mmCIF file of C-alpha atoms in Angstrom:
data_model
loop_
_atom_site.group_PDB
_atom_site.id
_atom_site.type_symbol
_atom_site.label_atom_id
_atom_site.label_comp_id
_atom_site.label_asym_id
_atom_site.label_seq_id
_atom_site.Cartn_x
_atom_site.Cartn_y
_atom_site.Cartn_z
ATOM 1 C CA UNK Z 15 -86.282 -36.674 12.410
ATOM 2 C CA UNK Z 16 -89.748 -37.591 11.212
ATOM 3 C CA UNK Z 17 -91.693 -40.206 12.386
ATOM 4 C CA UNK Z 18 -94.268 -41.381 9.920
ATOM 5 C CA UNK Z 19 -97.595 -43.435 10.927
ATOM 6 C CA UNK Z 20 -98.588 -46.320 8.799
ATOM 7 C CA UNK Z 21 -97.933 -44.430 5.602
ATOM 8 C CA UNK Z 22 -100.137 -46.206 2.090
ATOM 9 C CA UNK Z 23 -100.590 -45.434 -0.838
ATOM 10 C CA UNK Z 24 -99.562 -46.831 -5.233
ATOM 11 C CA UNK Z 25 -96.122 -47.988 -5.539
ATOM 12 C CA UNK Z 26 -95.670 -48.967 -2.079
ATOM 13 C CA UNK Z 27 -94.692 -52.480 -2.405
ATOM 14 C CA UNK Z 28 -97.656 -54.865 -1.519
ATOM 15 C CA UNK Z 29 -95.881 -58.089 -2.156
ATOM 16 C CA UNK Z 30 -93.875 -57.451 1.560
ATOM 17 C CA UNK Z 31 -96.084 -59.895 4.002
ATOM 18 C CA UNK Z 32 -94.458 -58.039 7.052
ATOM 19 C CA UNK Z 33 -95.193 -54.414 6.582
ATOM 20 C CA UNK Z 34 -97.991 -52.156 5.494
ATOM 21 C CA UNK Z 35 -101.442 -53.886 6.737
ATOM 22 C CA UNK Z 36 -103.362 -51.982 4.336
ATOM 23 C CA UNK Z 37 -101.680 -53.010 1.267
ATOM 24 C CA UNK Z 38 -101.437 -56.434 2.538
ATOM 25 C CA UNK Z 39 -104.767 -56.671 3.208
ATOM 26 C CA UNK Z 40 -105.710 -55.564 -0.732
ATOM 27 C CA UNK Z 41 -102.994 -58.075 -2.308
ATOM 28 C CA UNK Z 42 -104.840 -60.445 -0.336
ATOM 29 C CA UNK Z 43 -108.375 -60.045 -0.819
ATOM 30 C CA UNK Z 44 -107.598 -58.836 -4.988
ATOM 31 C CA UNK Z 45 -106.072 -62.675 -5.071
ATOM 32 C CA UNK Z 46 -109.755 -63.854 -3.054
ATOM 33 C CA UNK Z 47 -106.762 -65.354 -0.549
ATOM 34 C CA UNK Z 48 -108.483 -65.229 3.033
ATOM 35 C CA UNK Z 49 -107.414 -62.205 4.911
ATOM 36 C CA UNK Z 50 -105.231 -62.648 8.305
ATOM 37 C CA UNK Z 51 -105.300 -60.804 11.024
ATOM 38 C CA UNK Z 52 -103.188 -60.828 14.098
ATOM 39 C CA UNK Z 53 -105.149 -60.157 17.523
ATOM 40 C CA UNK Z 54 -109.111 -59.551 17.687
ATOM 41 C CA UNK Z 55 -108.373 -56.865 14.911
ATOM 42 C CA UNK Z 56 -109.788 -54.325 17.388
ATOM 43 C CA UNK Z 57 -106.032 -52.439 17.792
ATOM 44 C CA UNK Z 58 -106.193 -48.790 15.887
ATOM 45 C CA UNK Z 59 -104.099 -47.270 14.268
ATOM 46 C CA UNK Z 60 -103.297 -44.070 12.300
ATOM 47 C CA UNK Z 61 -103.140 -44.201 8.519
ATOM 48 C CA UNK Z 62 -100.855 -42.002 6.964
ATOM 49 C CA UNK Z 63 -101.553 -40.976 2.836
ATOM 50 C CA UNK Z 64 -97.988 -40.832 0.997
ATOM 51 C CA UNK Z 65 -99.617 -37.392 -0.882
ATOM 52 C CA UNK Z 66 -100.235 -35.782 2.853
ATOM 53 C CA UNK Z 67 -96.727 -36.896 4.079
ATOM 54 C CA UNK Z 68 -94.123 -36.290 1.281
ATOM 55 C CA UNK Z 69 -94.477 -32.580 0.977
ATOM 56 C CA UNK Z 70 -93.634 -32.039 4.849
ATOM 57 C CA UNK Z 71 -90.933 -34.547 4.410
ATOM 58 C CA UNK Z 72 -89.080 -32.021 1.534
ATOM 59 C CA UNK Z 73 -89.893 -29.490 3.792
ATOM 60 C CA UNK Z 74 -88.290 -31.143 6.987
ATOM 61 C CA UNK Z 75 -85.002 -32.123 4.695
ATOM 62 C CA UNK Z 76 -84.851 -28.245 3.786
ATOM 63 C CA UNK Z 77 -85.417 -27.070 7.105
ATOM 64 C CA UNK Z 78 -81.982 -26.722 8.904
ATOM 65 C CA UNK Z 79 -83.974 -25.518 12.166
ATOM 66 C CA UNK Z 80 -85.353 -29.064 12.454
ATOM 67 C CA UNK Z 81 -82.029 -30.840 12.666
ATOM 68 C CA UNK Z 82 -82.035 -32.964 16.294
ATOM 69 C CA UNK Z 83 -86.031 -32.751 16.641
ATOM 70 C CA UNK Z 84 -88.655 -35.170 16.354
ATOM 71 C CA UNK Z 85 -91.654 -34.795 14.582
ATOM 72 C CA UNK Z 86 -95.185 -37.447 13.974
ATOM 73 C CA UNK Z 87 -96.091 -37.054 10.719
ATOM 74 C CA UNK Z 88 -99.886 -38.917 10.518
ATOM 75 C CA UNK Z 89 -103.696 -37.466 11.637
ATOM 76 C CA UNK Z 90 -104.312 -35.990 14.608
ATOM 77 C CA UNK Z 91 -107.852 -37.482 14.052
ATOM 78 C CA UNK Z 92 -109.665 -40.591 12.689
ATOM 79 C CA UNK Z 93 -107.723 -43.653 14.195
ATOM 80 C CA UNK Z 94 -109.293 -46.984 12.572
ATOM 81 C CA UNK Z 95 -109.362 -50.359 13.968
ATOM 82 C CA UNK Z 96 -107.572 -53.125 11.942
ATOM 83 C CA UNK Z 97 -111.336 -54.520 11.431
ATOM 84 C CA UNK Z 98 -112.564 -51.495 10.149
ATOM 85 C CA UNK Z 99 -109.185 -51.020 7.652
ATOM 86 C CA UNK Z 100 -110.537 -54.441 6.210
ATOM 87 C CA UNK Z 101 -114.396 -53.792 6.008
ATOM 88 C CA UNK Z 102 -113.244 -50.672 4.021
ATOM 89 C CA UNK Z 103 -111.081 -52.888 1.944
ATOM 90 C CA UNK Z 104 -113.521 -55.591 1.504
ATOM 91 C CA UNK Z 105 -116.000 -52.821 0.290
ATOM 92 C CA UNK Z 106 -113.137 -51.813 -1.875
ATOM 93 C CA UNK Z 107 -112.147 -55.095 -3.514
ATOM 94 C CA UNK Z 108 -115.833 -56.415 -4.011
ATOM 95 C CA UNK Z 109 -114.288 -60.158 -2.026
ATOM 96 C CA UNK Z 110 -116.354 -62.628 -1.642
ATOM 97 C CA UNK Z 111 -114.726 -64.624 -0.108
ATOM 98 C CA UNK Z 112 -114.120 -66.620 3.281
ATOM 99 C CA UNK Z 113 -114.195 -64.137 6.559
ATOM 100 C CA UNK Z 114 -110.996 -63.368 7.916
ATOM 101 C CA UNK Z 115 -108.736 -65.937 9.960
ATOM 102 C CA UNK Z 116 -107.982 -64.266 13.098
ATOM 103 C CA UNK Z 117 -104.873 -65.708 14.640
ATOM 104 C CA UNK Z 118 -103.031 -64.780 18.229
ATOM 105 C CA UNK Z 119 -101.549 -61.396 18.684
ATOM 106 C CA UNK Z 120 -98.377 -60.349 17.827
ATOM 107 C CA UNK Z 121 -95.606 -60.530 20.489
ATOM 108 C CA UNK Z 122 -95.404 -57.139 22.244
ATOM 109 C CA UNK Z 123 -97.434 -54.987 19.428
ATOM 110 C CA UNK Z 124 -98.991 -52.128 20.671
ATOM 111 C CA UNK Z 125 -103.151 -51.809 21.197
ATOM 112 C CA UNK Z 126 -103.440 -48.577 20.118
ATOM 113 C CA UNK Z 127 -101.578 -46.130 17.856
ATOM 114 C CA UNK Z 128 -102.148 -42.608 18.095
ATOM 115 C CA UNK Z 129 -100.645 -39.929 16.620
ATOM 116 C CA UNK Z 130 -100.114 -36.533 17.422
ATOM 117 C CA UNK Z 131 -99.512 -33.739 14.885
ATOM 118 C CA UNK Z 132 -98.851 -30.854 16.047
ATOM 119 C CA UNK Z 133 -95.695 -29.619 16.511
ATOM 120 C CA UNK Z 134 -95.412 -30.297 12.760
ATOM 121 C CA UNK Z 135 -98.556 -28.793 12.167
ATOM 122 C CA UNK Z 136 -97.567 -25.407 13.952
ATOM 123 C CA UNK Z 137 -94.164 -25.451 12.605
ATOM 124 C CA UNK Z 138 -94.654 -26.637 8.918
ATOM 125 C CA UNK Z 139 -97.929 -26.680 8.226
ATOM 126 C CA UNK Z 140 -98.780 -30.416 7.406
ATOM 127 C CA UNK Z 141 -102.253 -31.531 7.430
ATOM 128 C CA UNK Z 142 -103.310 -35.005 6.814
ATOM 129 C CA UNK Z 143 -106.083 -34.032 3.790
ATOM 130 C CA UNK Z 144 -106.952 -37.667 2.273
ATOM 131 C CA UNK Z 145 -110.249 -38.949 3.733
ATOM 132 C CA UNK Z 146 -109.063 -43.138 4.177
ATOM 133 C CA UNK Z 147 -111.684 -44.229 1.850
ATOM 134 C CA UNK Z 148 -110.419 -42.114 -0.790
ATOM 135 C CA UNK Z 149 -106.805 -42.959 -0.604
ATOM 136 C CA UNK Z 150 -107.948 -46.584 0.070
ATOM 137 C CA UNK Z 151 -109.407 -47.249 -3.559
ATOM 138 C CA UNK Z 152 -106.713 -45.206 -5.053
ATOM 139 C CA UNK Z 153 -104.024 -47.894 -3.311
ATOM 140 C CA UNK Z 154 -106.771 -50.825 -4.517
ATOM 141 C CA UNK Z 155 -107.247 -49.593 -7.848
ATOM 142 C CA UNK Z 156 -102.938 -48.971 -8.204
ATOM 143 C CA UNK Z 157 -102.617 -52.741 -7.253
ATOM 144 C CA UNK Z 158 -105.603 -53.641 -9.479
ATOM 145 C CA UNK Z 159 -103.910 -51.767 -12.761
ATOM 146 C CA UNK Z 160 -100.221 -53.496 -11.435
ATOM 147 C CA UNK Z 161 -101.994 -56.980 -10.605
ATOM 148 C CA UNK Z 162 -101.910 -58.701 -7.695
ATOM 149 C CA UNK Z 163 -98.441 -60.590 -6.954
ATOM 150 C CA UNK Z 164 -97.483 -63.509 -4.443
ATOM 151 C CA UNK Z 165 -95.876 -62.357 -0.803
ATOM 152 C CA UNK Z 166 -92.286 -61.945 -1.619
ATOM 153 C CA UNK Z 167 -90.407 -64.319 1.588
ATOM 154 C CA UNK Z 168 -87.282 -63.113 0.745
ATOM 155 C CA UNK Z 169 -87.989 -59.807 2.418
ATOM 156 C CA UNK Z 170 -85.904 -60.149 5.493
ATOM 157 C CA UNK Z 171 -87.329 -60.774 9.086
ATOM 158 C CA UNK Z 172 -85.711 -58.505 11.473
ATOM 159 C CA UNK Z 173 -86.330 -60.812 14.353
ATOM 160 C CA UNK Z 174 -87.040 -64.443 13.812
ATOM 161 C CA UNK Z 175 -87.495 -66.496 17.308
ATOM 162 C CA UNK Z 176 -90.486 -68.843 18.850
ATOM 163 C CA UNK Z 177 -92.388 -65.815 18.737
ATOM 164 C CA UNK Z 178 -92.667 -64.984 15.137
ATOM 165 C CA UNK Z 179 -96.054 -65.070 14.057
ATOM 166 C CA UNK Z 180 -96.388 -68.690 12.223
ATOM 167 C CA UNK Z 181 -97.619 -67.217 8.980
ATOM 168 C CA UNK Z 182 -94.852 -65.146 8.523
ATOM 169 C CA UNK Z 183 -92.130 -68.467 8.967
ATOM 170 C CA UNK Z 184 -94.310 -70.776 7.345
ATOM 171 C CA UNK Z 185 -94.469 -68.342 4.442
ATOM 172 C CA UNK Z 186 -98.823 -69.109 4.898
ATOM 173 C CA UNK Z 187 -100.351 -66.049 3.016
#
């Protein structure tokens, strides 16, 4: 069983408002919309490039001594606060536009997001290779060459109560 961390990258789909912050973030700021972020943006995280993750994945599916085990599949190193993610995306994007809208935490998320590698590492070898900037304007520049698109709302909520961030029921991206 692998556990992946915050995995980008082209063809992910950056029209889902709920998942992926750092395509979100892109979709946003290529339409000049306002970026949103939950919290004080100072939560990190581990950002996963779909190049670094897929070839442990085949090798994981092949691999009938890893049946019943868990593995993290992200960097060991390099965790990134959701600020920095959108400075680098900013930089990225060349917006111009207004600063961020900050808006109260989401229910119950997690501060910071760590992940550690290496029990896949010494058993198959993965290393996370993609410097963030790098994979970063290769995700901007697939969206740019696709075009932006409108948040998709149909995407199901898995959990919709009083404590479902407003942007995401009021459909406000």
């Amino acid at each position: 069983h692998a556990v992946p961390h915050n995995i980008y990258g082209p063809r992910q789909n950056y029209a889902d408002p709920y998942r992926n912050v750092a395509a979100i973030f892109a979709n946003q700021l290529l339409q000049n919309k306002r970026p949103t972020v939950y919290g004080d943006g100072e939560q990190t995280r581990c950002f996963s490039w779909i190049g670094d993750v897929v070839p442990v994945f085949v090798k994981l599916l092949e691999a009938d001594v890893a049946h019943g085990e868990v593995f993290n599949v992200g960097p060991d190193a390099g965790e990134v606060t959701i600020n920095n993610l959108l400075m680098e995306l900013i930089e990225l994007t060349g917006y111009a536009g207004p600063p961020p809208r900050y808006l109260p935490a989401r229910p119950c998320e997690v501060k910071h997001a760590t992940c550690s590698a290496a029990k896949i590492r010494r058993r198959f070898g993965y290393e996370a290779v993609m410097p963030l900037r790098d994979g970063l304007a290769q995700l901007v520049e697939y969206i740019r060459e696709q075009g932006p698109k409108p948040f998709d709302y149909r995407l199901p909520l898995e959990i919709v109560n009083d404590k479902t961030p407003k942007p995401w029921t009021e459909r406000d991206f």
